[in-house]
Amino acid sequence: MTTKTHETTPVLPLPEGVARAVALVGGVIAAASAMMSWTWTSDFPGDLTYYGSPAGLQWLALVGGALTALLVLGSYGTPGIRWISPSGGKNGILFAALGTMAVCWYTVAAISVQLGGLANLEPGGWVAAIGSLIAVLGALGLPLDRRLTVKQPTVQWWWYAVAAASVLFWFGLDQGWVLVAIPDGIEDIFTTNTWFFLTLPAAILLFKGWLLLDKALRIGRIERPLPAVRELSSWIEILLIAGIFAVGLAAVTFGVSAEYGELFVGYLLLIGFATAALNSSGLLARIRDLTAKHRAVTTGGAFAAAGAFPFTQSSDTYTLIAVNILIFATVALGLNVVVGLAGLLDLGYVAFLGVGAYAAALVSGSPFSVFRGVHLPFPIAVLIGALAALVFGVVIGAPTLRLRGDYLAIVTLGFGEIFRITMNNMDGNSGPSLTNGPNGIAAIPDVTMFGFDFGKSHNILGIELGKFGNYLLLMLVATAIVVTVFSRVSDSRIGRAWVAIREDETAAEAMGINGFRVKLIAFALGATLAGLAGAVQAHVASAVSPDQYLFAGAVPPNSAFLLAAVILGGMGTISGPLVGAAMLFLIPAKLQFLQSYQLLAFGVALILLMRFRPEGLIASRRQKLEYHEADIPAQASPTDDALSKAGA
């Protein structure tokens, strides 16, 4: 019999019927506020001045409020809406209400800061803020799944001392008397970064506030068995999957097409809370079961939805972002073979992307290539890029894969830097004339296959498809190839050998697995997949240069971002690196309004992800057990067997 670790109780002492009505009314009010004017001037991005015509952040408030109301109705068994909350739990209502409140209050704060005070709010802004707050208060009065005990880190006294000293130092800089003690020559470092001395204590106070809030709410989760689903015919289930992908395409399109940073931040807030809400309600579990039942249809639907994206765009601006996301995601999936399956820490993986790109660029007819007269067909150029990366993977891997852990990581990091420096020096002066040095190889011709010129616009089904729309469809083919190879290999005998090596190389070799051979195959296959993506990237960008293949930088793909995409997305899975790469490419691109603080915000986001989801956004069951074995959710029945790693 398991020890009881959770309870189902309200946070606020409200009658359940009253709390339900309050949450429902709050969600409806927040949704209705989207039809009102939130500010009097169009100077705020998105122009929130109209009545009856939602725009920008108002759409997010509308969706959040509607989702809150639907979850309230569905969790209490309202006919026709019960499907949205099959588990019957109330935590999803709270998460949806919090997401709505986050969007509304963030918008109100942004309007006040940018326009100069709360006086710039119209009635719609006040209604949105009050309605979302009402929804949260109502949700807190519902019976929620809560932990009985809360384990928290201790905030040491010196944290507060550091915060106080930081504030004092900021005050001294503002008044000027601290500058007397700062040596000449470095004063500008302090005077231009005074924000840091306020950000540090603010971060400490926010962390302490989070600990207090977590201790007060004690929000947890009780796993409830979902009721048996009604049997539907296969074609209806396939239509449901198509509808799910249509909704997903609309959500992704909204995020990618966000024209200003404030809208994208609000989008991230709502997506995060909405995902948590639907997961708590049990709807995501229903969707997982449905897609697992029709795996082939789901895979085809995913690629069809991605292929439909360029047809939703009126220009190539955001289609180019989507193409780059696909390139980044495909390379991350190749790295997942090396890191996720075989457990080899490769810090120079972006070099294989560069090998494939340079090899394809040299034989694709560029006037800046040393082989100017050579213009091979695109499929052959891609094959050459993949084979060149394969050769480099074997040549680099053969002498180094006998190393393990940090030593292997250092060697691969060195290889990545050697590749970049070598490409930079092969200009005919510092070395052989092959890569045109730092200028790279430019003017790579567009791909032409079967008479179809990917560099020109084409009218398809009455819709104008631009250059990058064509390349997105081409990149989808490359992604499909990589996904197929990964899925086939991971389930094969060699894939199981990789997992054994990753878990315990010594034990795997004792069972007869040739560790060196297995690791070399993983290294070579990962390099080949990166080379394939690099060959396509060279044609999409129309140029390659050494500065594109760094270990770390503000713009992906680079080795650090690729590794982060695999780890944050979920090692050893297919969808994990694809989602992780999409987020890591899209977030920096959309946070450009933060300017010099972009990487700071990005780093904070990574820390939060690793703190609350260390196994990755889409993790395998093994990783969930490894990271959360001590925090497995309570079961609905006390007689259920406790889940253990051994039983997995």
XYZ file of C-alpha atoms in Angstrom:
648
model
C 0.000 0.000 0.000
C 1.389 3.383 -1.003
C 1.865 6.265 1.403
C -0.584 9.079 0.828
C 1.275 12.097 -0.503
C -1.536 14.157 -2.025
C -4.981 15.424 -1.129
C -7.843 17.072 -2.991
C -8.773 20.293 -1.207
C -9.419 23.943 -2.141
C -6.879 26.680 -1.459
C -9.576 29.248 -0.668
C -12.459 28.217 1.627
C -15.300 28.722 -0.856
C -18.357 26.517 -1.443
C -17.612 24.430 -4.515
C -20.698 25.650 -6.372
C -19.782 29.287 -5.749
C -16.150 28.722 -6.771
C -17.262 27.006 -9.973
C -19.582 29.897 -10.862
C -16.897 32.484 -10.060
C -14.299 30.719 -12.237
C -16.782 30.392 -15.092
C -17.851 34.034 -14.908
C -14.232 35.198 -14.692
C -13.275 33.223 -17.802
C -16.258 34.593 -19.733
C -15.465 38.178 -18.663
C -11.812 37.813 -19.697
C -12.854 36.406 -23.075
C -15.455 39.132 -23.593
C -12.885 41.843 -22.847
C -11.208 40.998 -26.159
C -14.178 42.655 -27.876
C -13.477 45.939 -26.109
C -10.860 48.643 -26.522
C -7.848 48.163 -24.223
C -6.084 51.449 -24.913
C -6.965 54.754 -26.558
C -3.982 55.028 -28.904
C -2.581 52.892 -31.701
C 0.962 53.619 -30.505
C 0.940 50.331 -28.583
C 1.864 47.433 -30.911
C -1.128 45.621 -32.340
C -3.565 48.557 -32.157
C -5.907 47.461 -29.350
C -8.219 50.432 -29.807
C -11.168 48.804 -31.596
C -14.463 47.473 -30.247
C -15.726 44.169 -31.646
C -12.478 43.399 -33.489
C -9.822 41.569 -31.416
C -6.192 42.104 -32.359
C -2.870 40.734 -31.187
C -2.813 40.122 -27.451
C -6.608 40.374 -27.288
C -6.861 37.116 -29.238
C -4.759 35.441 -26.554
C -7.078 36.741 -23.822
C -10.072 35.476 -25.802
C -8.573 31.999 -26.187
C -7.431 31.837 -22.551
C -10.784 32.953 -21.161
C -12.704 30.576 -23.427
C -10.441 27.663 -22.456
C -10.981 28.428 -18.762
C -14.749 28.470 -19.191
C -14.758 25.258 -21.236
C -12.636 23.432 -18.663
C -15.000 24.523 -15.887
C -17.987 23.181 -17.813
C -16.205 20.030 -18.984
C -14.821 19.053 -15.585
C -18.337 19.064 -14.137
C -19.740 16.792 -16.829
C -21.606 19.265 -19.021
C -22.988 17.246 -21.958
C -21.085 17.825 -25.169
C -18.047 19.341 -23.402
C -16.923 16.473 -21.166
C -14.301 15.487 -23.757
C -12.125 18.493 -22.846
C -11.619 17.240 -19.263
C -11.782 13.432 -19.269
C -9.955 13.108 -15.941
C -12.417 15.365 -14.105
C -9.571 17.062 -12.204
C -9.793 20.756 -11.429
C -6.103 21.685 -11.678
C -6.484 22.330 -15.389
C -8.972 25.102 -14.619
C -6.415 26.791 -12.380
C -3.647 26.572 -14.992
C -5.908 27.963 -17.724
C -7.010 30.816 -15.444
C -3.413 31.580 -14.531
C -2.455 31.662 -18.219
C -5.288 34.071 -18.966
C -4.308 36.253 -16.033
C -0.644 36.215 -17.091
C -1.550 37.421 -20.596
C -3.995 40.088 -19.428
C -1.845 41.494 -16.651
C 1.280 41.379 -18.808
C -0.545 43.385 -21.485
C -1.804 45.919 -18.954
C 1.725 46.307 -17.570
C 3.218 46.668 -21.074
C 0.659 49.341 -22.007
C 1.367 51.233 -18.794
C 5.141 51.105 -19.216
C 5.259 51.955 -22.922
C 2.586 54.644 -22.922
C 3.324 56.136 -19.527
C 0.875 54.998 -16.867
C -2.427 53.262 -16.169
C -4.269 56.310 -17.453
C -3.710 54.983 -20.969
C -5.978 51.990 -20.319
C -9.449 51.885 -21.801
C -12.293 49.927 -20.105
C -11.372 46.705 -21.945
C -7.969 46.576 -20.273
C -9.485 46.933 -16.808
C -12.158 44.340 -17.584
C -9.510 41.876 -18.806
C -7.384 42.303 -15.675
C -10.330 42.044 -13.264
C -12.021 39.182 -15.109
C -8.859 37.074 -15.224
C -8.249 37.710 -11.514
C -11.806 36.593 -10.730
C -11.220 33.393 -12.704
C -8.075 32.613 -10.709
C -9.803 33.261 -7.373
C -12.659 30.982 -8.405
C -10.255 28.249 -9.490
C -8.462 28.434 -6.129
C -11.795 27.702 -4.432
C -12.225 24.424 -6.346
C -11.011 21.062 -4.971
C -7.465 20.880 -6.341
C -4.871 18.118 -6.264
C -2.339 19.298 -3.675
C 0.775 17.879 -2.056
C 0.673 17.112 1.636
C 4.302 18.144 2.111
C 6.481 20.550 0.174
C 10.241 20.076 -0.078
C 11.998 23.367 -0.684
C 15.601 24.572 -0.712
C 16.671 26.785 2.160
C 17.350 30.429 1.365
C 20.555 31.179 3.272
C 21.056 34.460 5.120
C 23.857 35.505 2.826
C 21.394 35.635 -0.101
C 19.723 38.586 1.568
C 23.116 40.088 2.378
C 24.086 39.928 -1.299
C 20.763 41.510 -2.285
C 21.214 44.329 0.235
C 24.816 44.947 -0.843
C 23.736 44.992 -4.494
C 21.065 47.611 -3.824
C 23.532 49.679 -1.802
C 26.080 49.463 -4.621
C 23.439 50.576 -7.146
C 22.546 53.547 -4.936
C 26.233 54.424 -4.652
C 26.635 54.340 -8.431
C 23.572 56.522 -8.837
C 24.920 59.071 -6.350
C 28.493 58.815 -7.622
C 30.335 58.137 -4.359
C 31.081 54.486 -5.255
C 32.947 55.546 -8.407
C 35.740 56.908 -6.220
C 36.708 53.367 -5.214
C 36.573 51.967 -8.795
C 39.885 51.965 -10.701
C 40.102 54.156 -13.790
C 39.416 52.360 -17.049
C 36.680 50.066 -15.816
C 34.187 52.655 -14.609
C 32.131 52.295 -17.814
C 31.548 48.611 -17.077
C 29.670 49.549 -13.914
C 27.961 52.741 -15.052
C 26.528 51.142 -18.217
C 25.298 48.030 -16.401
C 23.649 49.468 -13.322
C 20.554 47.397 -14.146
C 22.411 44.283 -12.964
C 22.593 45.534 -9.376
C 18.810 45.854 -9.283
C 18.129 42.680 -11.251
C 20.105 40.509 -8.826
C 18.110 41.394 -5.685
C 14.897 41.305 -7.718
C 15.716 37.753 -8.832
C 16.397 36.706 -5.224
C 13.117 38.234 -4.048
C 11.207 36.594 -6.902
C 12.704 33.231 -6.014
C 11.745 33.682 -2.376
C 8.266 34.748 -3.427
C 7.942 31.643 -5.579
C 8.929 29.446 -2.644
C 6.316 31.088 -0.439
C 3.648 30.745 -3.123
C 4.514 27.106 -3.737
C 4.340 26.407 -0.014
C 0.937 28.058 0.232
C -0.633 26.452 -2.837
C 1.057 23.019 -2.680
C -0.242 22.247 -6.187
C 0.428 18.629 -7.165
C -1.141 15.986 -9.334
C -3.065 12.790 -8.736
C -3.079 10.322 -11.605
C -6.665 9.333 -12.289
C -7.627 6.500 -14.624
C -9.437 7.959 -17.616
C -12.920 6.633 -18.314
C -13.265 4.234 -21.218
C -13.572 6.097 -24.498
C -16.528 5.459 -26.730
C -15.667 3.354 -29.756
C -15.587 5.381 -32.952
C -15.110 4.309 -36.524
C -11.584 4.637 -37.921
C -12.478 7.395 -40.364
C -13.956 9.543 -37.573
C -10.782 9.081 -35.505
C -8.701 10.055 -38.532
C -10.834 13.175 -38.959
C -10.228 14.001 -35.297
C -6.473 13.690 -35.839
C -6.776 15.995 -38.851
C -8.659 18.508 -36.698
C -5.987 18.327 -34.007
C -3.276 19.102 -36.546
C -5.352 21.945 -37.978
C -5.575 23.522 -34.512
C -1.851 22.919 -33.998
C -1.037 24.521 -37.357
C -3.106 27.570 -36.430
C -1.320 27.869 -33.071
C 2.146 27.500 -34.605
C 1.344 29.935 -37.397
C 0.187 32.509 -34.849
C 3.447 32.191 -32.908
C 5.784 32.223 -35.909
C 3.921 35.152 -37.460
C 3.972 37.258 -34.273
C 5.105 40.643 -35.562
C 6.308 42.181 -32.305
C 7.969 40.962 -29.145
C 5.117 41.744 -26.752
C 2.772 39.475 -28.695
C 5.285 36.630 -28.737
C 5.889 36.871 -24.983
C 2.136 36.720 -24.388
C 1.939 33.772 -26.777
C 4.606 31.886 -24.817
C 2.806 32.570 -21.535
C -0.512 31.272 -22.832
C 0.985 28.240 -24.611
C 2.853 27.188 -21.460
C -0.150 27.428 -19.151
C -2.580 26.001 -21.721
C -0.355 22.960 -22.216
C -0.231 22.411 -18.449
C -4.030 22.835 -18.267
C -4.781 20.317 -21.014
C -2.273 17.879 -19.556
C -3.895 18.103 -16.125
C -7.364 17.706 -17.611
C -6.349 14.446 -19.290
C -7.038 15.680 -22.828
C -3.399 15.359 -23.906
C -3.386 11.755 -22.683
C -6.471 11.112 -24.816
C -4.736 12.647 -27.823
C -1.594 10.557 -27.224
C -3.673 7.388 -27.119
C -5.492 8.357 -30.312
C -2.326 9.212 -32.242
C -0.582 6.055 -31.013
C -3.475 4.016 -32.378
C -3.039 5.627 -35.819
C 0.712 6.190 -35.851
C 1.112 6.225 -39.635
C -1.748 8.707 -40.060
C -0.288 10.890 -37.305
C 3.141 10.997 -38.941
C 1.624 11.833 -42.305
C -0.591 14.467 -40.720
C 2.374 16.123 -39.017
C 4.259 16.479 -42.297
C 1.084 17.586 -44.109
C 0.508 20.314 -41.502
C 4.106 21.488 -41.842
C 3.779 21.457 -45.628
C 0.622 23.563 -45.389
C 2.409 26.323 -43.450
C 3.799 28.256 -46.464
C 0.294 28.332 -47.971
C -0.887 30.298 -44.923
C 1.687 33.062 -45.470
C 1.398 36.089 -47.721
C 5.182 36.635 -47.851
C 8.396 34.687 -47.407
C 9.393 36.513 -44.207
C 8.116 33.903 -41.785
C 8.492 31.020 -44.229
C 12.257 31.607 -44.104
C 12.093 31.274 -40.305
C 10.215 28.000 -40.736
C 12.845 26.699 -43.201
C 15.663 27.541 -40.798
C 13.754 25.861 -37.958
C 13.484 22.698 -40.066
C 17.197 22.768 -40.849
C 18.062 23.295 -37.195
C 15.619 20.572 -36.104
C 16.940 18.064 -38.642
C 20.533 18.595 -37.533
C 19.440 18.311 -33.879
C 17.780 14.984 -34.669
C 21.051 13.776 -36.180
C 22.883 14.843 -33.018
C 20.256 12.921 -31.056
C 21.713 9.718 -32.501
C 25.086 10.572 -30.996
C 23.985 12.118 -27.696
C 20.505 10.752 -27.083
C 20.978 7.134 -28.142
C 24.699 6.451 -27.829
C 25.380 8.883 -24.965
C 28.432 10.498 -26.609
C 28.934 14.158 -25.703
C 29.779 15.863 -29.011
C 30.553 19.590 -28.699
C 31.693 20.083 -32.294
C 28.735 18.626 -34.156
C 28.051 21.787 -36.153
C 31.297 21.100 -38.037
C 29.640 18.144 -39.801
C 26.876 20.494 -40.913
C 29.608 22.720 -42.340
C 31.351 19.824 -44.095
C 28.144 18.904 -45.893
C 27.414 22.541 -46.776
C 30.913 23.220 -48.150
C 31.075 19.937 -50.077
C 27.733 20.631 -51.760
C 28.604 24.279 -52.424
C 31.856 23.343 -54.185
C 30.072 21.204 -56.788
C 26.871 23.220 -57.259
C 28.077 25.685 -59.893
C 28.907 28.715 -57.759
C 31.168 31.223 -59.575
C 33.141 31.565 -56.327
C 33.900 27.854 -56.124
C 37.329 26.592 -57.181
C 35.421 24.058 -59.304
C 33.550 26.705 -61.301
C 32.821 24.435 -64.205
C 31.268 21.734 -62.035
C 27.509 21.970 -61.547
C 26.192 18.620 -60.444
C 22.478 17.896 -60.034
C 21.145 18.656 -56.587
C 20.574 15.022 -55.503
C 24.203 14.188 -56.324
C 25.435 17.325 -54.514
C 23.452 16.280 -51.436
C 24.892 12.789 -51.651
C 28.421 14.218 -51.879
C 27.756 16.422 -48.839
C 26.472 13.470 -46.822
C 29.386 11.226 -47.878
C 31.954 13.940 -47.087
C 30.489 14.309 -43.598
C 30.494 10.520 -43.225
C 34.199 10.365 -44.089
C 35.012 13.126 -41.630
C 32.922 11.394 -38.981
C 34.882 8.159 -39.399
C 38.255 9.912 -39.612
C 37.590 11.965 -36.478
C 35.789 9.222 -34.602
C 38.242 6.362 -35.171
C 41.095 7.785 -33.076
C 38.950 9.595 -30.494
C 36.041 7.327 -29.592
C 38.198 5.247 -27.301
C 37.956 8.248 -24.994
C 35.001 8.749 -22.680
C 33.111 11.541 -20.963
C 34.811 14.918 -20.656
C 37.855 13.848 -22.658
C 35.714 12.987 -25.683
C 33.824 16.280 -25.298
C 37.079 18.262 -25.333
C 38.321 16.465 -28.454
C 35.083 17.064 -30.364
C 35.101 20.711 -29.276
C 38.615 20.988 -30.693
C 37.509 19.408 -33.972
C 34.728 21.938 -34.355
C 37.122 24.849 -33.894
C 39.754 23.269 -36.162
C 37.172 22.945 -38.931
C 36.161 26.598 -38.695
C 39.755 27.846 -38.598
C 40.760 25.557 -41.480
C 37.898 26.803 -43.671
C 38.928 30.349 -42.779
C 42.535 29.788 -43.832
C 42.000 27.928 -47.116
C 42.006 31.140 -49.155
C 45.157 30.653 -51.228
C 47.286 32.800 -48.915
C 47.232 31.147 -45.494
C 46.632 27.738 -47.030
C 45.428 25.978 -50.186
C 42.875 27.776 -52.346
C 39.686 25.794 -51.745
C 37.074 27.576 -49.641
C 37.681 31.273 -50.487
C 38.664 31.881 -46.856
C 36.522 34.158 -44.696
C 34.517 35.281 -47.746
C 33.146 31.784 -48.157
C 31.372 30.482 -51.236
C 28.591 32.803 -52.377
C 26.065 32.882 -55.212
C 25.170 29.205 -54.949
C 22.538 28.609 -57.664
C 19.014 27.692 -56.689
C 17.960 24.074 -56.873
C 16.324 22.875 -60.074
C 14.830 19.385 -60.214
C 12.588 17.876 -62.866
C 12.169 21.307 -64.433
C 10.983 22.866 -61.151
C 13.036 25.938 -60.172
C 12.977 26.290 -56.382
C 14.235 29.863 -56.616
C 11.155 31.181 -58.415
C 7.611 31.746 -57.245
C 4.992 29.275 -58.398
C 1.223 29.366 -58.397
C -0.115 26.230 -56.735
C -3.871 25.794 -56.325
C -4.297 29.517 -56.792
C -1.831 30.368 -54.017
C 1.499 32.037 -54.712
C 4.324 29.944 -53.260
C 7.601 31.862 -52.957
C 11.210 30.733 -52.988
C 11.421 29.802 -49.316
C 8.065 28.053 -49.490
C 9.583 25.800 -52.139
C 12.633 25.177 -49.987
C 10.443 24.415 -46.975
C 8.791 21.604 -48.923
C 12.232 20.370 -50.004
C 13.495 20.508 -46.437
C 10.472 18.512 -45.319
C 11.652 15.696 -47.579
C 15.101 15.813 -45.964
C 13.504 15.864 -42.500
C 11.330 12.879 -43.419
C 14.443 10.957 -44.478
C 16.216 11.747 -41.199
C 13.136 10.869 -39.124
C 12.765 7.555 -40.970
C 16.429 6.665 -40.479
C 16.316 7.589 -36.796
C 13.120 5.648 -36.067
C 14.330 2.553 -37.904
C 17.771 2.566 -36.363
C 16.642 3.311 -32.801
C 14.388 0.243 -32.816
C 17.004 -2.021 -34.374
C 19.629 -4.220 -32.800
C 22.286 -1.525 -33.195
C 19.938 1.013 -31.577
C 19.514 -1.178 -28.526
C 23.293 -1.569 -28.416
C 23.639 2.234 -28.381
C 21.267 2.487 -25.445
C 23.235 -0.208 -23.604
C 26.478 1.697 -24.210
C 24.844 4.906 -23.021
C 23.602 3.369 -19.781
C 26.783 1.444 -18.856
C 29.547 0.933 -21.393
C 31.520 -1.454 -19.208
C 28.509 -3.693 -18.586
C 27.579 -3.584 -22.292
C 31.070 -4.696 -23.341
C 30.966 -7.446 -20.744
C 27.804 -8.730 -22.467
C 29.624 -8.964 -25.794
C 28.920 -5.580 -27.419
C 31.846 -4.111 -29.318
C 31.762 -0.648 -27.751
C 34.201 1.042 -30.128
C 32.493 -0.286 -33.265
C 29.022 0.640 -32.032
C 30.083 4.167 -31.067
C 31.852 4.683 -34.399
C 28.681 3.718 -36.271
C 26.688 6.231 -34.206
C 29.255 8.946 -34.821
C 29.351 8.241 -38.566
C 25.563 8.093 -38.918
C 25.093 11.332 -36.979
C 27.693 13.045 -39.167
C 25.982 11.776 -42.332
C 22.605 13.161 -41.300
C 24.183 16.525 -40.459
C 25.951 16.566 -43.836
C 22.658 15.934 -45.609
C 21.037 18.890 -43.833
C 24.096 21.038 -44.514
C 23.859 20.425 -48.255
C 20.274 21.704 -48.265
C 21.212 24.641 -46.006
C 23.881 25.784 -48.471
C 21.288 26.139 -51.230
C 18.696 27.785 -48.977
C 21.176 30.434 -47.774
C 22.859 30.683 -51.231
C 26.188 31.025 -49.434
C 28.440 29.343 -46.875
C 31.148 30.946 -44.750
C 33.226 29.852 -41.722
C 31.468 32.188 -39.292
C 28.241 30.195 -39.688
C 29.704 27.190 -37.858
C 30.610 28.326 -34.360
C 30.579 26.483 -31.058
C 28.351 29.141 -29.505
C 26.673 32.280 -30.753
C 23.517 34.350 -30.595
C 22.136 32.822 -33.796
C 21.627 29.063 -34.254
C 22.579 26.608 -35.524
C 25.756 26.219 -33.496
C 27.028 23.331 -31.403
C 25.840 24.726 -28.078
C 22.306 25.397 -29.350
C 22.133 21.989 -31.024
C 23.097 20.224 -27.814
C 20.601 22.326 -25.859
C 17.858 21.428 -28.360
C 18.473 17.708 -27.850
C 18.628 17.881 -24.059
C 15.741 20.292 -23.565
C 13.569 18.620 -26.175
C 14.108 15.127 -24.821
C 17.042 12.823 -25.534
C 16.389 9.614 -27.417
C 13.016 10.702 -28.844
C 12.036 11.908 -32.304
C 9.626 14.703 -31.486
C 11.718 16.027 -28.578
C 14.660 17.481 -30.552
C 12.278 18.731 -33.241
C 10.261 20.705 -30.673
C 13.368 21.775 -28.751
C 15.075 23.030 -31.907
C 11.956 24.915 -32.982
C 11.755 26.672 -29.609
C 15.462 27.467 -29.391
C 15.449 28.969 -32.881
C 12.163 30.816 -32.582
C 12.599 32.322 -29.116
C 15.870 34.221 -29.848
C 14.466 35.363 -33.193
C 11.366 36.780 -31.509
C 13.157 38.298 -28.505
C 15.220 40.707 -30.574
C 13.347 43.602 -28.972
C 15.355 42.861 -25.805
C 18.504 43.843 -27.737
C 21.568 43.361 -25.521
C 19.531 41.481 -22.896
C 18.404 38.838 -25.394
C 20.891 36.168 -24.321
C 20.245 36.948 -20.652
C 16.524 36.290 -21.090
C 17.308 33.205 -23.138
C 19.602 31.881 -20.414
C 16.969 32.464 -17.738
C 14.456 30.540 -19.856
C 16.876 27.616 -20.168
C 17.498 27.580 -16.412
C 13.762 27.493 -15.716
C 13.257 24.663 -18.192
C 16.058 22.609 -16.682
C 14.747 23.300 -13.182
C 11.151 22.285 -13.777
C 11.529 19.872 -16.695
C 15.056 18.377 -16.574
C 14.053 15.300 -18.583
C 13.072 17.489 -21.545
C 9.845 18.808 -22.956
C 8.963 15.488 -24.594
C 10.703 12.777 -22.610
C 10.715 9.007 -22.790
C 9.307 7.029 -19.877
C 12.817 5.979 -18.855
C 13.928 9.597 -18.467
C 10.814 10.501 -16.513
C 11.593 7.748 -14.039
C 15.267 8.723 -13.797
C 14.492 12.342 -12.957
C 11.254 11.997 -11.004
C 11.266 8.556 -9.429
C 10.935 10.085 -5.977
C 8.154 12.404 -7.138
C 5.877 9.990 -8.973
C 2.324 11.395 -8.788
C -0.034 9.912 -6.262
C -2.436 7.293 -7.528
C -6.184 7.570 -7.356
C -6.493 4.249 -5.526
C -4.351 3.525 -2.460
C -4.186 -0.123 -3.457
C -2.386 0.575 -6.725
C 1.140 -0.710 -6.916
C 3.836 1.897 -6.606
C 5.642 2.537 -9.844
C 9.353 1.882 -9.757
C 12.195 2.032 -12.194
C 12.583 -1.700 -12.009
C 8.963 -2.182 -13.000
C 9.250 0.109 -15.991
